[in-house]
mmCIF file of C-alpha atoms in Angstrom:
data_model
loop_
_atom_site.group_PDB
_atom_site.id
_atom_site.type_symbol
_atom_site.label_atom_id
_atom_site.label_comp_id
_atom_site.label_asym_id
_atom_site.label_seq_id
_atom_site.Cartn_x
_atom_site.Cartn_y
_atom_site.Cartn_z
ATOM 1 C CA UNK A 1 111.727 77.458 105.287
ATOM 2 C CA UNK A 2 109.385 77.218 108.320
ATOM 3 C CA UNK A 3 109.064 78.492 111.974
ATOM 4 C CA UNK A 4 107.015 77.810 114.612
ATOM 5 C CA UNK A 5 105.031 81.641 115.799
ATOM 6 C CA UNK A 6 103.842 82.689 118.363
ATOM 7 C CA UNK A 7 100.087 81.212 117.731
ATOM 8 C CA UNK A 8 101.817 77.686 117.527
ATOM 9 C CA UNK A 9 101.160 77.439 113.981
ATOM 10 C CA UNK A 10 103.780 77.112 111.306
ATOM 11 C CA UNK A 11 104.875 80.023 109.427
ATOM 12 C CA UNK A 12 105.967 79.424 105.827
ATOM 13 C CA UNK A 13 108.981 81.992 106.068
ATOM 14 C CA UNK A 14 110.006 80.743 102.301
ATOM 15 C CA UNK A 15 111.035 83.884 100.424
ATOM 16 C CA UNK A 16 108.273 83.318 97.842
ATOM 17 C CA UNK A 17 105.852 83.758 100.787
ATOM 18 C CA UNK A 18 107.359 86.731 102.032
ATOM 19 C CA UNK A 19 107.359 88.104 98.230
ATOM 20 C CA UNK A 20 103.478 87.275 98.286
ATOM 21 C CA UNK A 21 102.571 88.715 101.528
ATOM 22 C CA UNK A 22 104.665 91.854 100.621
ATOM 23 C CA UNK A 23 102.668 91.987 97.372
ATOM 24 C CA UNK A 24 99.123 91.530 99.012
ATOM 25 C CA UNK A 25 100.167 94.306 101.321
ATOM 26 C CA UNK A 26 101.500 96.435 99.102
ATOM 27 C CA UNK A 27 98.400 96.152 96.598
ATOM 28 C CA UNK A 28 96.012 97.053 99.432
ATOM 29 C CA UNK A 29 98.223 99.964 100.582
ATOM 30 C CA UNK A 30 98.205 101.409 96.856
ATOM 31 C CA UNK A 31 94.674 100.835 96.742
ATOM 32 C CA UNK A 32 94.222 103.558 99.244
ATOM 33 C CA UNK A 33 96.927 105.698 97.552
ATOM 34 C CA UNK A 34 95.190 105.783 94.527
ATOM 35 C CA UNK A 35 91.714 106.506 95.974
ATOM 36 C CA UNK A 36 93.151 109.393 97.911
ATOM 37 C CA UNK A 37 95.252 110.620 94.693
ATOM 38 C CA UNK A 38 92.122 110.367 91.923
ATOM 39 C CA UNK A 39 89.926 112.882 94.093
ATOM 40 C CA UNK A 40 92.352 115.539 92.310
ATOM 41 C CA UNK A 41 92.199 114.202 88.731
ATOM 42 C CA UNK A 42 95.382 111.950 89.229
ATOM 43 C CA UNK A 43 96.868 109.259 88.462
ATOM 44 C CA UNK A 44 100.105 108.103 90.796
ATOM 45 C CA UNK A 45 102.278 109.195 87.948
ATOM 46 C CA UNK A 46 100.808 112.450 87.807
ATOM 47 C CA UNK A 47 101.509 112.754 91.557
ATOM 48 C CA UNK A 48 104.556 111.628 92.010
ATOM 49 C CA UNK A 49 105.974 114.415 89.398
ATOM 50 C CA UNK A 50 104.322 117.094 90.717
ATOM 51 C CA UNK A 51 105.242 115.926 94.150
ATOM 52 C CA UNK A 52 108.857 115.405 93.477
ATOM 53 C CA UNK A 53 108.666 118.897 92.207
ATOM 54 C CA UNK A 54 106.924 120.181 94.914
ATOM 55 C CA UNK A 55 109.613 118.636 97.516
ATOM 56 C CA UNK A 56 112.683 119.242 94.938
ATOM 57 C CA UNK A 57 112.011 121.701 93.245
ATOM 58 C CA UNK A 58 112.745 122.430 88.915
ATOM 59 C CA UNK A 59 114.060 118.837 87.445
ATOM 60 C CA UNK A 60 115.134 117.789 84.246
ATOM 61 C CA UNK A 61 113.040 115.153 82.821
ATOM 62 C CA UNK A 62 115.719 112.960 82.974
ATOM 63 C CA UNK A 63 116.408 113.450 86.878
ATOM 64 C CA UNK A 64 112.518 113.723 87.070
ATOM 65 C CA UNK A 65 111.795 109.973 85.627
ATOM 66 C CA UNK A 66 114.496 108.875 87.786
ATOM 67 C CA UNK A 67 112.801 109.959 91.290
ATOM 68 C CA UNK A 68 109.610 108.527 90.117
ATOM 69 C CA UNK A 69 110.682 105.574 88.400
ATOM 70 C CA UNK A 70 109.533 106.418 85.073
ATOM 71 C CA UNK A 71 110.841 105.204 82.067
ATOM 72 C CA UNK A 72 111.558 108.253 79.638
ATOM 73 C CA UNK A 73 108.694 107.800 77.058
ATOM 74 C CA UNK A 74 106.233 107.332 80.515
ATOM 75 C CA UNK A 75 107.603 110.797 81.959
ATOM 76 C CA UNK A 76 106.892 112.789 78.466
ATOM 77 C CA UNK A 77 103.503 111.409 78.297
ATOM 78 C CA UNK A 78 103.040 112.368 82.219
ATOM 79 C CA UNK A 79 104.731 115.959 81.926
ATOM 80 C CA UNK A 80 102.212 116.433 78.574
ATOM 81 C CA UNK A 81 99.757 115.661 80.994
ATOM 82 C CA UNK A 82 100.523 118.272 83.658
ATOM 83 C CA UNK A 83 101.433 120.808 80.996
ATOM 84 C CA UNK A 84 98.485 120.403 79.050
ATOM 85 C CA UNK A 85 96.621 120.939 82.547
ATOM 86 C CA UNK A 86 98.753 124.383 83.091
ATOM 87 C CA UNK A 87 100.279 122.180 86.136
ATOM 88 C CA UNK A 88 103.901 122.267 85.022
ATOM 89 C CA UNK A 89 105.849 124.053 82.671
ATOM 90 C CA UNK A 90 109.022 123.259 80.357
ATOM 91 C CA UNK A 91 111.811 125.512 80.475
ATOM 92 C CA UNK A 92 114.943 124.984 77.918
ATOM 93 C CA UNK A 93 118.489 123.450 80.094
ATOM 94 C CA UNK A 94 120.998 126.022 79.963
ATOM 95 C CA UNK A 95 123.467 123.404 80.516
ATOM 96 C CA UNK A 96 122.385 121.051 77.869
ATOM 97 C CA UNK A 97 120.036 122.338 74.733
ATOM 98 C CA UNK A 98 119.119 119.095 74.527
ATOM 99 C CA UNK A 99 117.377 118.505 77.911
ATOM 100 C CA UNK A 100 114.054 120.337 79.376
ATOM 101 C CA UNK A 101 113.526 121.402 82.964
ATOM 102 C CA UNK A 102 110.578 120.986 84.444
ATOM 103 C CA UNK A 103 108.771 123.398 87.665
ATOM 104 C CA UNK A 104 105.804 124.057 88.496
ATOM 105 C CA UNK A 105 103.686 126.633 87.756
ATOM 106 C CA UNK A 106 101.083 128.400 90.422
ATOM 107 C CA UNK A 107 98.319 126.501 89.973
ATOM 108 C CA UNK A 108 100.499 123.368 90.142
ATOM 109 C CA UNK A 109 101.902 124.501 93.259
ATOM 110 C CA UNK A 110 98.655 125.226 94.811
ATOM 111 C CA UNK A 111 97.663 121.714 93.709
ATOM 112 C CA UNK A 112 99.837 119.636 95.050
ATOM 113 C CA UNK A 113 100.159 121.230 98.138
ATOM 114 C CA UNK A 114 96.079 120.976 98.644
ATOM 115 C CA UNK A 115 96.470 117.343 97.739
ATOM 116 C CA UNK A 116 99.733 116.206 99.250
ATOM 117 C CA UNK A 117 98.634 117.492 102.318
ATOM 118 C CA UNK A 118 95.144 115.306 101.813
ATOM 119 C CA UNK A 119 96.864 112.819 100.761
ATOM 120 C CA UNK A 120 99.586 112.716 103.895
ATOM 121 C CA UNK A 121 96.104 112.552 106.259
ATOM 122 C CA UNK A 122 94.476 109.693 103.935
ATOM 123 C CA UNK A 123 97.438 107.836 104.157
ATOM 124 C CA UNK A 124 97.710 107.921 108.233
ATOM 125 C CA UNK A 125 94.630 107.341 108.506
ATOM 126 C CA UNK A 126 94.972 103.769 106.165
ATOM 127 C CA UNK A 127 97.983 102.871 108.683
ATOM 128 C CA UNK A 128 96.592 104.176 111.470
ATOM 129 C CA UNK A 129 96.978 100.187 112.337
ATOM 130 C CA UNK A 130 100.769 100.693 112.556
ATOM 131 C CA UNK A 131 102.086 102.585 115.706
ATOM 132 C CA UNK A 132 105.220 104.798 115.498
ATOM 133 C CA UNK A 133 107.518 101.610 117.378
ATOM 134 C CA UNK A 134 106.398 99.113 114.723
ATOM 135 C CA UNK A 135 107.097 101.347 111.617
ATOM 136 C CA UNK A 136 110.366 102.390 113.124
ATOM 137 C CA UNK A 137 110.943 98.922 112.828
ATOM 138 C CA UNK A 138 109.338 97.993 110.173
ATOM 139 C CA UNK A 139 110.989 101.153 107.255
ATOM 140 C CA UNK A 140 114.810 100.033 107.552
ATOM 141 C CA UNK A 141 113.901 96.231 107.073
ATOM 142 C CA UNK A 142 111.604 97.172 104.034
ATOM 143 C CA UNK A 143 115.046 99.723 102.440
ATOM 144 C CA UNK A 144 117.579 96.727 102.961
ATOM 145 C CA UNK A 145 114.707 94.428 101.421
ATOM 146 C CA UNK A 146 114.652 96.507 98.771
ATOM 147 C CA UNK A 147 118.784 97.455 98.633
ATOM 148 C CA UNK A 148 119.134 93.261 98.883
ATOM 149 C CA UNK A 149 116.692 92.534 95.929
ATOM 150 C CA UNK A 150 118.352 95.391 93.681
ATOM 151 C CA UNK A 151 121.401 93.569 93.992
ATOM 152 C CA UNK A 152 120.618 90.380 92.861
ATOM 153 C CA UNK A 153 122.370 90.047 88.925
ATOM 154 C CA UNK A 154 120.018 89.552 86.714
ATOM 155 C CA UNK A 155 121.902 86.896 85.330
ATOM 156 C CA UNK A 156 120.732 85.165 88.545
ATOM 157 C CA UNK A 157 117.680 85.580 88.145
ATOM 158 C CA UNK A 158 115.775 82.712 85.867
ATOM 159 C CA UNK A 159 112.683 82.966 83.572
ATOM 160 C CA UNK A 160 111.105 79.902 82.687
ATOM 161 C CA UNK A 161 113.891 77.515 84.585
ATOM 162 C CA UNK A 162 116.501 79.341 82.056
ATOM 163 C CA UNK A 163 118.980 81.805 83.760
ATOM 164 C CA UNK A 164 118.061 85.305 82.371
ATOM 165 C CA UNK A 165 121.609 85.787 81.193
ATOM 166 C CA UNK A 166 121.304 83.012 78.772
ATOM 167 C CA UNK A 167 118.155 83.880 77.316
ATOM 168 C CA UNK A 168 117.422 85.946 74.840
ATOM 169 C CA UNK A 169 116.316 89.591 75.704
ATOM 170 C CA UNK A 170 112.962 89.183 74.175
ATOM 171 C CA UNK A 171 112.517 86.151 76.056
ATOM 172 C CA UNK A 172 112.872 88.189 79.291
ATOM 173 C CA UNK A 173 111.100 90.785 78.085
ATOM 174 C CA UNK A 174 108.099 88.697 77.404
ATOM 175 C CA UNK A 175 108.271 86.576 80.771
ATOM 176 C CA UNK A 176 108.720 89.736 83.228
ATOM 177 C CA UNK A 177 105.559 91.877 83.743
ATOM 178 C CA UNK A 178 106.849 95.588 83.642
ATOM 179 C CA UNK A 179 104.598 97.260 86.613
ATOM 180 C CA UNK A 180 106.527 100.262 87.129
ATOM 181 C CA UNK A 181 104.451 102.959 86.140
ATOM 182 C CA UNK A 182 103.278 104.928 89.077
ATOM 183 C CA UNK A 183 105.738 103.159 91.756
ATOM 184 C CA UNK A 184 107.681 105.399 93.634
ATOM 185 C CA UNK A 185 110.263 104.850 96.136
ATOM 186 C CA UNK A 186 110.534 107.004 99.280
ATOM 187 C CA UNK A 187 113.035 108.969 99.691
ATOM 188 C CA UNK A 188 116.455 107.143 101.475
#
C-alpha cells in the first residue's frame, strides 16, 4: 500500500512499514526512558512498580504485574528487588491468605517522587519535538492502534507461514520474541 506525500515521494503505508517505523520510534523513545530511569538505580521494571504504586497506591502482586505488564515470576523478582532495597514492603491480603499486597514504604515514596518528577522533565524535554496539537492527535491513534492489534486472534496470526492456531505451542513459543519486560502501557 502506497501514497503519494506531501514531498512528492511515495510513502510505503504497508502495515509492516508502519510496524517498523513505530518500532524505530519507539526504541529511540525508550532509549531516553531508560537513561533518565538508571540515574536512580533502575531498571523500567523497577519503575514502573514503584510508579504504579506511587499513582495507585497498595496493589496485590497480581493487580501490580497487570499495570506493568509483568508476567508473575518477572513481578516477584522486581518486588524482591525493591524490598531488598527497603523500597516496598509486603503486607499479607486480608481477603485472600494466599495473595501479598504491596505499598511503599518512606524511602520508596520519597524515591519515586524525586525521580518521577525527573523523569516527567527528561521525558518533555526528549519530545520537546512534538507540540501539544500534534500529540493530541497523535495519543488516540496510537490507543486504537494498540486496542486494534490486541484484537487480532491469535489464531490469525501466522509463524513461519503456519497459522498460530495450528501449530504447536512450543512452536509459537520459539518463533515469538517475548519483549515485555519493562513495557508499560499508559494509563486509558
Amino acid at each position: 500500500m502506497t501514497k503519494t506525500g506531501e514531498s512528492g515521494k511515495t510513502d510505503d503505508l504497508s502495515g509492516i512499514h508502519l510496524w517498523l517505523v513505530l518500532w524505530k520510534a519507539s526504541r529511540a523513545v525508550e532509549t531516553q526512558a531508560q537513561r533518565s530511569i538508571a540515574r536512580y538505580g533502575m531498571v523500567m521494571s523497577d519503575f514502573g512498580v514503584l510508579e504504579a504504586l506511587l499513582h495507585r497506591g497498595p496493589l496485590s502482586a497480581k493487580q501490580l504485574g497487570s499495570k506493568v505488564l509483568l508476567t508473575s515470576g518477572s513481578i516477584t523478582a522486581a518486588v524482591d528487588r525493591l524490598a531488598a532495597r527497603g523500597l516496598v514492603r509486603r503486607e499479607g491480603d486480608a481477603r485472600d491468605r494466599r495473595a501479598c499486597i504491596v505499598q511503599l514504604t518512606a524511602a520508596g515514596r520519597r524515591l519515586i517522587e524525586r525521580a518521577f518528577a525527573q523523569h516527567r522533565e527528561e521525558m518533555e524535554e526528549a519530545l520537546k519535538g512534538f507540540p501539544v496539537d500534534e500529540r493530541r492527535t497523535l495519543l488516540p491513534l496510537l490507543r486504537r492502534l494498540g486496542r486494534v492489534a490486541d484484537a487480532v486472534p491469535e489464531a490469525e496470526i501466522a509463524v513461519n507461514g503456519v497459522p498460530s492456531g495450528g501449530a504447536s505451542s512450543g512452536m509459537v513459543k520459539r518463533a515469538l520474541p517475548v519483549s515485555r519486560l519493562g513495557a508499560r502501557r499508559s494509563s486509558k
